[in-house]
mmCIF file of C-alpha atoms in Angstrom:
data_model
loop_
_atom_site.group_PDB
_atom_site.id
_atom_site.type_symbol
_atom_site.label_atom_id
_atom_site.label_comp_id
_atom_site.label_asym_id
_atom_site.label_seq_id
_atom_site.Cartn_x
_atom_site.Cartn_y
_atom_site.Cartn_z
ATOM 1 C CA MET A 9 74.522 -54.276 19.127
ATOM 2 C CA THR A 10 71.314 -54.223 16.677
ATOM 3 C CA ASN A 11 70.550 -51.103 14.972
ATOM 4 C CA LYS A 12 67.569 -50.564 16.908
ATOM 5 C CA GLN A 13 69.135 -51.050 20.281
ATOM 6 C CA ALA A 14 71.822 -48.415 19.164
ATOM 7 C CA ASP A 15 68.806 -46.015 18.471
ATOM 8 C CA LEU A 16 67.702 -45.690 21.645
ATOM 9 C CA ALA A 17 70.766 -44.228 22.989
ATOM 10 C CA GLY A 18 71.114 -40.522 23.567
ATOM 11 C CA PRO A 19 70.168 -38.118 20.788
ATOM 12 C CA GLY A 20 72.411 -36.553 18.014
ATOM 13 C CA ILE A 21 73.793 -37.626 14.577
ATOM 14 C CA SER A 22 76.934 -39.370 16.504
ATOM 15 C CA THR A 23 79.889 -38.380 14.524
ATOM 16 C CA TYR A 24 81.165 -35.029 12.501
ATOM 17 C CA THR A 25 81.761 -36.941 9.581
ATOM 18 C CA GLU A 26 77.979 -37.721 9.343
ATOM 19 C CA VAL A 27 77.331 -34.278 10.377
ATOM 20 C CA ALA A 28 79.135 -33.164 7.425
ATOM 21 C CA LYS A 29 77.338 -34.967 5.149
ATOM 22 C CA ILE A 30 73.633 -33.637 5.937
ATOM 23 C CA LEU A 31 74.314 -30.029 6.615
ATOM 24 C CA PRO A 32 73.291 -28.239 3.414
ATOM 25 C CA ARG A 33 75.895 -26.903 1.093
ATOM 26 C CA ASP A 34 73.998 -23.866 -0.309
ATOM 27 C CA TYR A 35 72.674 -22.055 2.629
ATOM 28 C CA GLU A 36 72.011 -18.629 2.669
ATOM 29 C CA ALA A 37 70.351 -17.036 6.015
ATOM 30 C CA LEU A 38 67.191 -15.225 5.191
ATOM 31 C CA LEU A 39 67.640 -12.755 8.058
ATOM 32 C CA THR A 40 70.650 -11.294 9.240
ATOM 33 C CA PRO A 41 71.677 -11.861 12.945
ATOM 34 C CA LYS A 42 70.144 -8.464 13.969
ATOM 35 C CA GLU A 43 66.670 -9.378 11.943
ATOM 36 C CA THR A 44 66.987 -12.889 13.473
ATOM 37 C CA MET A 45 66.885 -11.341 17.051
ATOM 38 C CA LYS A 46 63.742 -9.080 16.157
ATOM 39 C CA ALA A 47 61.949 -11.923 14.653
ATOM 40 C CA LEU A 48 62.729 -14.475 17.343
ATOM 41 C CA PHE A 49 61.502 -12.454 20.391
ATOM 42 C CA GLY A 50 58.511 -11.458 18.595
ATOM 43 C CA VAL A 51 57.861 -15.004 17.851
ATOM 44 C CA LYS A 52 58.369 -15.676 21.498
ATOM 45 C CA GLN A 53 56.099 -13.162 22.804
ATOM 46 C CA TYR A 54 53.259 -14.230 20.184
ATOM 47 C CA ILE A 55 53.737 -18.133 21.418
ATOM 48 C CA GLU A 56 53.952 -17.454 25.219
ATOM 49 C CA GLU A 57 50.602 -15.188 24.805
ATOM 50 C CA ASN A 58 48.753 -17.587 22.641
ATOM 51 C CA LEU A 59 50.103 -20.648 23.982
ATOM 52 C CA CYS A 60 48.457 -19.149 27.543
ATOM 53 C CA LYS A 61 45.213 -18.296 25.994
ATOM 54 C CA GLU A 62 44.586 -21.550 24.070
ATOM 55 C CA LEU A 63 45.533 -24.000 27.382
ATOM 56 C CA ASN A 64 44.396 -21.509 29.529
ATOM 57 C CA LEU A 65 48.012 -21.265 31.509
ATOM 58 C CA MET A 66 49.537 -18.557 33.047
ATOM 59 C CA MET A 67 53.398 -17.900 33.051
ATOM 60 C CA VAL A 68 55.204 -18.752 36.284
ATOM 61 C CA GLN A 69 58.934 -18.752 37.576
ATOM 62 C CA VAL A 70 60.878 -21.528 36.994
ATOM 63 C CA PRO A 71 63.932 -23.254 39.009
ATOM 64 C CA LEU A 72 67.470 -23.609 37.056
ATOM 65 C CA ILE A 73 68.723 -25.662 40.010
ATOM 66 C CA VAL A 74 66.756 -28.285 42.084
ATOM 67 C CA ASP A 75 67.814 -30.363 45.358
ATOM 68 C CA ARG A 76 69.059 -33.803 43.890
ATOM 69 C CA ASP A 77 67.439 -35.502 46.771
ATOM 70 C CA SER A 78 64.008 -34.323 45.948
ATOM 71 C CA GLY A 79 63.545 -36.040 42.849
ATOM 72 C CA VAL A 80 62.193 -33.519 40.757
ATOM 73 C CA ASN A 81 64.985 -33.279 38.098
ATOM 74 C CA ASP A 82 64.076 -34.902 34.748
ATOM 75 C CA MET A 83 66.190 -37.904 33.938
ATOM 76 C CA LEU A 84 64.880 -37.784 30.335
ATOM 77 C CA ASP A 85 65.104 -41.345 29.850
ATOM 78 C CA ARG A 86 65.113 -44.729 31.659
ATOM 79 C CA ASP A 87 68.424 -45.995 31.015
ATOM 80 C CA GLY A 88 70.703 -43.618 32.969
ATOM 81 C CA SER A 89 72.545 -42.202 30.272
ATOM 82 C CA ARG A 90 71.611 -38.764 30.207
ATOM 83 C CA THR A 91 73.090 -37.248 34.095
ATOM 84 C CA PRO A 92 72.375 -33.726 35.362
ATOM 85 C CA VAL A 93 75.107 -31.396 36.145
ATOM 86 C CA GLU A 94 75.671 -31.527 39.808
ATOM 87 C CA PHE A 95 77.503 -29.345 42.395
ATOM 88 C CA PRO A 96 77.706 -28.788 46.256
ATOM 89 C CA CYS A 97 76.024 -25.508 47.172
ATOM 90 C CA GLY A 98 75.968 -23.373 50.259
ATOM 91 C CA LEU A 99 79.005 -21.756 51.695
ATOM 92 C CA GLY A 100 79.438 -22.363 55.522
ATOM 93 C CA LEU A 101 76.926 -24.935 55.926
ATOM 94 C CA GLU A 102 77.936 -28.049 57.667
ATOM 95 C CA LYS A 103 76.511 -30.310 54.880
ATOM 96 C CA ARG A 104 76.324 -28.453 51.659
ATOM 97 C CA LEU A 105 73.252 -29.018 49.183
ATOM 98 C CA ASN A 106 73.526 -31.304 46.752
ATOM 99 C CA ALA A 107 72.339 -28.773 43.634
ATOM 100 C CA GLN A 108 71.430 -30.119 40.233
ATOM 101 C CA VAL A 109 71.045 -28.057 37.242
ATOM 102 C CA VAL A 110 67.838 -29.028 35.681
ATOM 103 C CA GLN A 111 67.426 -31.059 32.642
ATOM 104 C CA ALA A 112 63.823 -30.030 32.259
ATOM 105 C CA ALA A 113 61.038 -28.929 34.670
ATOM 106 C CA THR A 114 58.932 -32.079 33.970
ATOM 107 C CA LYS A 115 58.394 -33.121 37.582
ATOM 108 C CA TRP A 116 58.642 -29.582 39.180
ATOM 109 C CA LYS A 117 55.848 -28.423 37.086
ATOM 110 C CA ARG A 118 53.419 -30.773 38.475
ATOM 111 C CA MET A 119 54.412 -30.026 41.718
ATOM 112 C CA ALA A 120 54.102 -26.245 41.079
ATOM 113 C CA LEU A 121 50.327 -26.963 40.312
ATOM 114 C CA LYS A 122 49.485 -27.062 43.879
ATOM 115 C CA THR A 123 51.893 -24.560 45.078
ATOM 116 C CA PHE A 124 50.327 -21.873 42.670
ATOM 117 C CA GLY A 125 46.533 -23.393 43.550
ATOM 118 C CA MET A 126 45.861 -24.341 39.897
ATOM 119 C CA GLU A 127 42.197 -25.605 39.823
ATOM 120 C CA ILE A 128 41.161 -27.937 37.177
ATOM 121 C CA GLY A 129 41.451 -26.810 33.889
ATOM 122 C CA GLU A 130 43.996 -24.173 34.697
ATOM 123 C CA GLY A 131 47.735 -24.438 34.328
ATOM 124 C CA LEU A 132 51.130 -22.896 34.219
ATOM 125 C CA CYS A 133 54.145 -22.251 31.453
ATOM 126 C CA THR A 134 57.422 -21.502 32.091
ATOM 127 C CA ASP A 135 60.465 -20.281 30.171
ATOM 128 C CA MET A 136 62.596 -22.956 31.123
ATOM 129 C CA LYS A 137 66.429 -23.034 30.791
ATOM 130 C CA ALA A 138 68.338 -26.024 31.244
ATOM 131 C CA ILE A 139 71.516 -28.077 30.757
ATOM 132 C CA ARG A 140 71.905 -31.366 28.921
ATOM 133 C CA LYS A 141 75.632 -32.307 28.852
ATOM 134 C CA ASP A 142 75.243 -35.689 27.659
ATOM 135 C CA TYR A 143 73.914 -35.076 24.281
ATOM 136 C CA PHE A 144 75.983 -35.315 21.252
ATOM 137 C CA LEU A 145 76.279 -31.519 19.787
ATOM 138 C CA ASP A 146 75.071 -31.422 15.959
ATOM 139 C CA HIS A 147 72.935 -28.947 14.313
ATOM 140 C CA ASP A 148 69.803 -29.550 16.399
ATOM 141 C CA HIS A 149 71.064 -30.747 19.743
ATOM 142 C CA SER A 150 72.722 -28.133 22.172
ATOM 143 C CA ALA A 151 74.032 -28.765 25.761
ATOM 144 C CA TYR A 152 71.848 -25.532 26.417
ATOM 145 C CA VAL A 153 68.129 -26.019 26.302
ATOM 146 C CA ASP A 154 65.376 -23.818 26.255
ATOM 147 C CA GLN A 155 61.577 -24.763 26.475
ATOM 148 C CA TRP A 156 58.218 -23.553 27.176
ATOM 149 C CA ASP A 157 57.457 -26.157 29.887
ATOM 150 C CA TRP A 158 53.969 -26.208 30.606
ATOM 151 C CA GLU A 159 51.308 -28.179 33.009
ATOM 152 C CA LYS A 160 47.626 -28.136 33.172
ATOM 153 C CA VAL A 161 45.185 -29.621 36.000
ATOM 154 C CA ILE A 162 42.873 -32.283 34.415
ATOM 155 C CA THR A 163 40.183 -34.641 35.745
ATOM 156 C CA ALA A 164 40.478 -38.661 35.947
ATOM 157 C CA ASP A 165 37.995 -38.520 32.809
ATOM 158 C CA GLN A 166 40.178 -36.295 30.554
ATOM 159 C CA ARG A 167 43.031 -39.002 30.743
ATOM 160 C CA LYS A 168 41.961 -40.225 27.177
ATOM 161 C CA LEU A 169 43.836 -40.146 23.705
ATOM 162 C CA ASP A 170 40.767 -37.458 22.602
ATOM 163 C CA TYR A 171 41.808 -34.957 25.403
ATOM 164 C CA LEU A 172 45.442 -35.675 24.328
ATOM 165 C CA THR A 173 44.766 -34.871 20.838
ATOM 166 C CA GLY A 174 42.428 -31.784 21.452
ATOM 167 C CA THR A 175 45.505 -30.481 23.375
ATOM 168 C CA VAL A 176 47.947 -31.094 20.581
ATOM 169 C CA LYS A 177 45.592 -29.615 17.848
ATOM 170 C CA ARG A 178 45.703 -26.032 20.098
ATOM 171 C CA ILE A 179 49.547 -26.290 20.240
ATOM 172 C CA TRP A 180 49.758 -26.807 16.526
ATOM 173 C CA LYS A 181 47.251 -24.007 16.147
ATOM 174 C CA VAL A 182 49.800 -21.546 17.930
ATOM 175 C CA LEU A 183 52.681 -22.903 16.391
ATOM 176 C CA THR A 184 51.554 -22.159 12.619
ATOM 177 C CA GLY A 185 50.040 -18.938 13.522
ATOM 178 C CA ALA A 186 53.535 -18.024 14.839
ATOM 179 C CA GLU A 187 55.026 -18.756 11.461
ATOM 180 C CA GLU A 188 52.201 -16.646 10.051
ATOM 181 C CA PHE A 189 53.536 -13.760 12.520
ATOM 182 C CA ALA A 190 57.166 -14.278 11.611
ATOM 183 C CA GLN A 191 56.425 -13.974 7.851
ATOM 184 C CA ASP A 192 54.281 -10.765 8.586
ATOM 185 C CA MET A 193 57.516 -9.321 10.182
ATOM 186 C CA PHE A 194 60.022 -10.309 7.494
ATOM 187 C CA PRO A 195 58.089 -11.397 4.269
ATOM 188 C CA GLN A 196 61.298 -12.939 2.760
ATOM 189 C CA LEU A 197 60.558 -15.947 5.045
ATOM 190 C CA LYS A 198 57.996 -16.815 2.754
ATOM 191 C CA ASP A 199 60.620 -18.509 0.262
ATOM 192 C CA PRO A 200 59.028 -21.384 -2.064
ATOM 193 C CA ARG A 201 62.033 -23.589 -1.358
ATOM 194 C CA TYR A 202 60.819 -23.771 2.503
ATOM 195 C CA PRO A 203 56.941 -24.513 2.311
ATOM 196 C CA SER A 204 55.077 -23.340 5.310
ATOM 197 C CA LEU A 205 53.871 -26.136 7.849
ATOM 198 C CA PRO A 206 50.481 -27.457 7.007
ATOM 199 C CA LYS A 207 47.518 -26.225 8.957
ATOM 200 C CA GLU A 208 46.589 -30.157 9.967
ATOM 201 C CA LEU A 209 48.746 -32.489 11.870
ATOM 202 C CA THR A 210 48.748 -36.013 10.995
ATOM 203 C CA PHE A 211 48.049 -38.264 13.989
ATOM 204 C CA ILE A 212 49.546 -41.806 14.253
ATOM 205 C CA HIS A 213 50.627 -44.484 16.732
ATOM 206 C CA ALA A 214 54.165 -45.557 17.012
ATOM 207 C CA GLU A 215 53.045 -49.302 16.365
ATOM 208 C CA ASP A 216 51.622 -48.269 13.120
ATOM 209 C CA ILE A 217 54.585 -46.626 12.124
ATOM 210 C CA LEU A 218 56.764 -50.074 13.261
ATOM 211 C CA GLU A 219 53.951 -51.774 11.092
ATOM 212 C CA LYS A 220 54.656 -49.624 8.162
ATOM 213 C CA TYR A 221 58.598 -49.847 8.102
ATOM 214 C CA PRO A 222 59.401 -52.952 10.299
ATOM 215 C CA ASP A 223 63.034 -53.156 9.183
ATOM 216 C CA LEU A 224 64.057 -49.824 10.100
ATOM 217 C CA PRO A 225 65.475 -48.346 13.552
ATOM 218 C CA ARG A 226 63.433 -45.453 14.954
ATOM 219 C CA LYS A 227 64.859 -42.264 13.383
ATOM 220 C CA GLN A 228 64.874 -43.748 9.872
ATOM 221 C CA ARG A 229 61.136 -44.525 10.386
ATOM 222 C CA GLU A 230 60.470 -41.186 11.422
ATOM 223 C CA THR A 231 62.576 -39.700 8.719
ATOM 224 C CA ARG A 232 60.622 -42.134 5.969
ATOM 225 C CA LEU A 233 57.161 -40.925 7.765
ATOM 226 C CA ILE A 234 57.622 -37.348 7.441
ATOM 227 C CA GLN A 235 58.691 -37.487 3.674
ATOM 228 C CA GLU A 236 55.001 -38.976 3.460
ATOM 229 C CA TYR A 237 53.559 -36.868 6.055
ATOM 230 C CA PRO A 238 55.236 -33.655 6.906
ATOM 231 C CA ALA A 239 53.760 -32.904 10.068
ATOM 232 C CA VAL A 240 53.072 -35.574 12.556
ATOM 233 C CA PHE A 241 52.056 -36.320 16.157
ATOM 234 C CA ILE A 242 53.066 -39.858 17.160
ATOM 235 C CA TYR A 243 51.355 -41.640 20.163
ATOM 236 C CA GLY A 244 52.564 -44.062 22.322
ATOM 237 C CA ILE A 245 56.335 -43.383 23.015
ATOM 238 C CA GLY A 246 57.802 -45.650 25.376
ATOM 239 C CA TRP A 247 55.811 -48.938 25.884
ATOM 240 C CA PRO A 248 57.760 -51.716 24.010
ATOM 241 C CA LEU A 249 56.355 -52.218 20.524
ATOM 242 C CA ALA A 250 55.522 -55.569 18.608
ATOM 243 C CA ASP A 251 59.395 -55.796 17.895
ATOM 244 C CA GLY A 252 60.173 -55.726 21.717
ATOM 245 C CA TYR A 253 61.640 -52.007 21.524
ATOM 246 C CA PRO A 254 59.952 -48.760 22.699
ATOM 247 C CA HIS A 255 59.946 -46.222 19.783
ATOM 248 C CA GLU A 256 62.183 -44.700 21.943
ATOM 249 C CA LEU A 257 63.127 -44.321 25.664
ATOM 250 C CA ARG A 258 61.243 -42.368 28.058
ATOM 251 C CA ALA A 259 61.405 -41.697 31.882
ATOM 252 C CA ALA A 260 59.153 -43.722 33.944
ATOM 253 C CA ASP A 261 57.771 -40.953 36.258
ATOM 254 C CA TYR A 262 55.918 -38.212 34.241
ATOM 255 C CA ASP A 263 54.510 -39.342 30.794
ATOM 256 C CA ASP A 264 52.083 -42.469 30.824
ATOM 257 C CA TRP A 265 53.078 -44.508 28.162
ATOM 258 C CA ALA A 266 51.957 -47.815 29.973
ATOM 259 C CA SER A 267 47.942 -47.225 30.034
ATOM 260 C CA ALA A 268 46.151 -49.320 27.660
ATOM 261 C CA THR A 269 44.574 -47.424 24.844
ATOM 262 C CA GLU A 270 43.172 -48.476 21.437
ATOM 263 C CA SER A 271 43.475 -47.312 17.797
ATOM 264 C CA LYS A 272 40.153 -45.538 15.973
ATOM 265 C CA ASP A 273 39.754 -48.709 14.616
ATOM 266 C CA GLY A 274 39.588 -50.627 17.907
ATOM 267 C CA ARG A 275 43.163 -52.320 17.885
ATOM 268 C CA PRO A 276 44.922 -52.505 21.663
ATOM 269 C CA MET A 277 47.561 -49.796 22.068
ATOM 270 C CA HIS A 278 49.435 -48.317 24.694
ATOM 271 C CA GLY A 279 50.573 -44.588 25.670
ATOM 272 C CA LEU A 280 48.751 -41.284 26.625
ATOM 273 C CA ASN A 281 51.807 -39.241 25.117
ATOM 274 C CA GLY A 282 53.563 -38.363 22.030
ATOM 275 C CA ASP A 283 55.808 -36.161 19.862
ATOM 276 C CA ILE A 284 55.323 -33.448 17.266
ATOM 277 C CA LEU A 285 57.638 -33.941 14.386
ATOM 278 C CA VAL A 286 58.113 -32.245 11.142
ATOM 279 C CA TYR A 287 59.934 -32.211 7.963
ATOM 280 C CA ASN A 288 62.470 -29.243 8.041
ATOM 281 C CA HIS A 289 63.089 -28.136 4.392
ATOM 282 C CA VAL A 290 66.361 -26.152 5.199
ATOM 283 C CA THR A 291 68.144 -29.297 6.540
ATOM 284 C CA GLY A 292 66.206 -31.812 4.998
ATOM 285 C CA ARG A 293 65.648 -33.884 8.029
ATOM 286 C CA ARG A 294 63.206 -34.754 10.929
ATOM 287 C CA HIS A 295 62.719 -32.169 13.336
ATOM 288 C CA GLU A 296 61.268 -32.541 16.639
ATOM 289 C CA LEU A 297 59.222 -29.793 18.135
ATOM 290 C CA THR A 298 57.570 -30.877 21.257
ATOM 291 C CA SER A 299 57.224 -33.707 23.793
ATOM 292 C CA MET A 300 53.942 -34.050 25.848
ATOM 293 C CA GLY A 301 51.694 -36.307 27.495
ATOM 294 C CA VAL A 302 49.061 -37.035 29.984
ATOM 295 C CA ARG A 303 51.133 -37.680 33.232
ATOM 296 C CA VAL A 304 51.391 -40.978 35.442
ATOM 297 C CA THR A 305 48.901 -41.627 38.143
ATOM 298 C CA LYS A 306 50.098 -43.731 41.130
ATOM 299 C CA GLU A 307 49.266 -46.963 39.439
ATOM 300 C CA THR A 308 50.874 -46.273 36.162
ATOM 301 C CA LEU A 309 54.068 -44.761 38.029
ATOM 302 C CA LEU A 310 54.581 -47.959 39.905
ATOM 303 C CA GLN A 311 53.991 -50.115 36.728
ATOM 304 C CA GLN A 312 56.536 -47.892 34.746
ATOM 305 C CA LEU A 313 58.982 -47.993 37.487
ATOM 306 C CA GLU A 314 59.015 -51.626 37.760
ATOM 307 C CA LEU A 315 59.045 -52.081 34.043
ATOM 308 C CA SER A 316 62.243 -50.000 34.168
ATOM 309 C CA GLY A 317 63.893 -51.391 36.907
ATOM 310 C CA GLN A 318 63.532 -48.066 39.031
ATOM 311 C CA MET A 319 61.257 -48.930 42.009
ATOM 312 C CA ASP A 320 64.271 -47.442 44.366
ATOM 313 C CA LEU A 321 62.841 -44.181 43.393
ATOM 314 C CA VAL A 322 59.750 -44.705 45.060
ATOM 315 C CA GLU A 323 60.665 -43.308 48.429
ATOM 316 C CA GLN A 324 61.417 -39.807 47.010
ATOM 317 C CA PRO A 325 59.555 -36.716 47.705
ATOM 318 C CA TYR A 326 57.948 -36.222 43.929
ATOM 319 C CA HIS A 327 57.080 -40.089 43.695
ATOM 320 C CA GLN A 328 55.514 -39.852 47.376
ATOM 321 C CA ALA A 329 53.730 -36.825 46.459
ATOM 322 C CA ILE A 330 52.088 -39.072 43.608
ATOM 323 C CA LEU A 331 51.548 -42.152 45.415
ATOM 324 C CA ASN A 332 49.920 -40.469 48.083
ATOM 325 C CA ASP A 333 47.454 -37.969 45.826
ATOM 326 C CA ARG A 334 49.381 -34.719 47.019
ATOM 327 C CA ILE A 335 49.513 -33.381 43.416
ATOM 328 C CA PRO A 336 46.888 -33.122 40.870
ATOM 329 C CA LEU A 337 46.298 -35.174 37.647
ATOM 330 C CA SER A 338 47.980 -33.232 34.881
ATOM 331 C CA ILE A 339 49.054 -33.057 31.338
ATOM 332 C CA GLY A 340 51.966 -31.276 30.134
ATOM 333 C CA GLY A 341 54.817 -31.001 27.837
ATOM 334 C CA GLY A 342 58.162 -29.204 26.661
ATOM 335 C CA ILE A 343 58.239 -27.026 23.504
ATOM 336 C CA GLY A 344 61.752 -26.381 22.378
ATOM 337 C CA GLN A 345 62.064 -22.758 22.052
ATOM 338 C CA SER A 346 65.398 -22.793 19.817
ATOM 339 C CA ARG A 347 63.741 -25.694 17.885
ATOM 340 C CA VAL A 348 60.951 -23.383 17.177
ATOM 341 C CA PHE A 349 62.835 -20.394 16.221
ATOM 342 C CA MET A 350 65.413 -22.555 14.006
ATOM 343 C CA LEU A 351 62.303 -23.903 11.878
ATOM 344 C CA LEU A 352 60.230 -20.799 11.630
ATOM 345 C CA LEU A 353 63.157 -18.361 10.746
ATOM 346 C CA ARG A 354 64.553 -21.060 8.164
ATOM 347 C CA LYS A 355 67.958 -21.658 9.975
ATOM 348 C CA ALA A 356 70.214 -24.516 9.082
ATOM 349 C CA HIS A 357 71.515 -24.535 12.751
ATOM 350 C CA LEU A 358 70.602 -24.321 16.518
ATOM 351 C CA GLY A 359 73.575 -22.004 16.990
ATOM 352 C CA GLU A 360 72.224 -19.275 14.909
ATOM 353 C CA VAL A 361 69.348 -18.882 17.235
ATOM 354 C CA SER A 362 70.898 -19.168 20.792
ATOM 355 C CA VAL A 363 74.366 -18.652 21.941
ATOM 356 C CA THR A 364 76.292 -21.673 23.466
ATOM 357 C CA ILE A 365 79.087 -23.833 23.212
ATOM 358 C CA TRP A 366 80.045 -25.869 20.294
ATOM 359 C CA PRO A 367 82.990 -28.118 19.482
ATOM 360 C CA LYS A 368 85.665 -26.687 17.064
ATOM 361 C CA GLU A 369 84.786 -29.438 14.510
ATOM 362 C CA LEU A 370 81.394 -28.269 14.142
ATOM 363 C CA LYS A 371 82.262 -24.818 13.994
ATOM 364 C CA ASP A 372 84.644 -25.548 11.115
ATOM 365 C CA ILE A 373 81.918 -27.511 9.469
ATOM 366 C CA CYS A 374 79.513 -24.923 9.677
ATOM 367 C CA ALA A 375 81.890 -22.128 8.670
ATOM 368 C CA GLY A 376 82.673 -23.878 5.297
ATOM 369 C CA ARG A 377 78.529 -24.175 4.677
ATOM 370 C CA ASN A 378 78.016 -20.534 5.254
ATOM 371 C CA ILE A 379 76.343 -21.021 8.700
ATOM 372 C CA HIS A 380 77.343 -18.264 11.102
ATOM 373 C CA VAL A 381 76.749 -19.681 14.565
ATOM 374 C CA LEU A 382 76.581 -17.006 17.339
ATOM 375 C CA GLN A 383 79.424 -16.790 19.836
#
């Protein structure tokens, strides 16, 4: 298996020997656990209020479990490597329900736009909690996932890179504002070792990153890139690039990674989606904050299902709703809550801002580096 093939597997560093190499050795938290919780909930409220304001969203309830047969659970990728927690549900039923814990609310949100009667230009935001059991558990990947999962109704004319770019800029404004808010609450967060986020993002296509670093696998390309540009939005994640590999595997039935686009200088590209990545000055590593995109049409849904060998999914209710125009065109994404808190509160580990389970090997490494995870 080549490095590039291996890099398409599920996220995480992959061995605790490697984790031990990358965790900081001179770490000292800038906030106590009590201060951390005060800052965290202040930032959470700030982001929810301002994200809704910037994108014209409203907060709504979101499921923790869904019916397996509905097809609305998020499969996260298109190689089947990350599967949801599943269990029978409903005591006394002749045939119990096949329940799944959500991995994200990506597909549910698009269906919910119709449920809540959202008009063009309106959308919803959720305080989503999920379980992703097939992650390698390291400093910034957890089995417990919390996100601001949001979705907004758009027109066919808005399915363009310019509209995607404008939306990303609005989200970035909220995130940089949240950093200023946190630093006003706790001025010790203004530490010269950890520079604040830049006010402007750099936008770049995955194809251009490959051209810059043709011999590097994806994560190393991203790491090299953010050393030059500390905050970037990468367009076009999912479509095979010039080397035959996608920048990263993406599920076939939510983000549109197949639509033809073009660069600012007129070169042909693909994809109406992308990720925000930043340089984390505490860990000295790449740090993903959000994945988002314009959602598939019925044409691109079929194209992407065929390309990924998943045409058997077309009979599921969610897919039929797209194919029969029963749910609106949309744009949406997920912003990692604990990822944002970890970054803005200058933490070395997700476990300092969220309570979940970690393997003993990781907890021992953290204890030796003055990193105290919540339990």
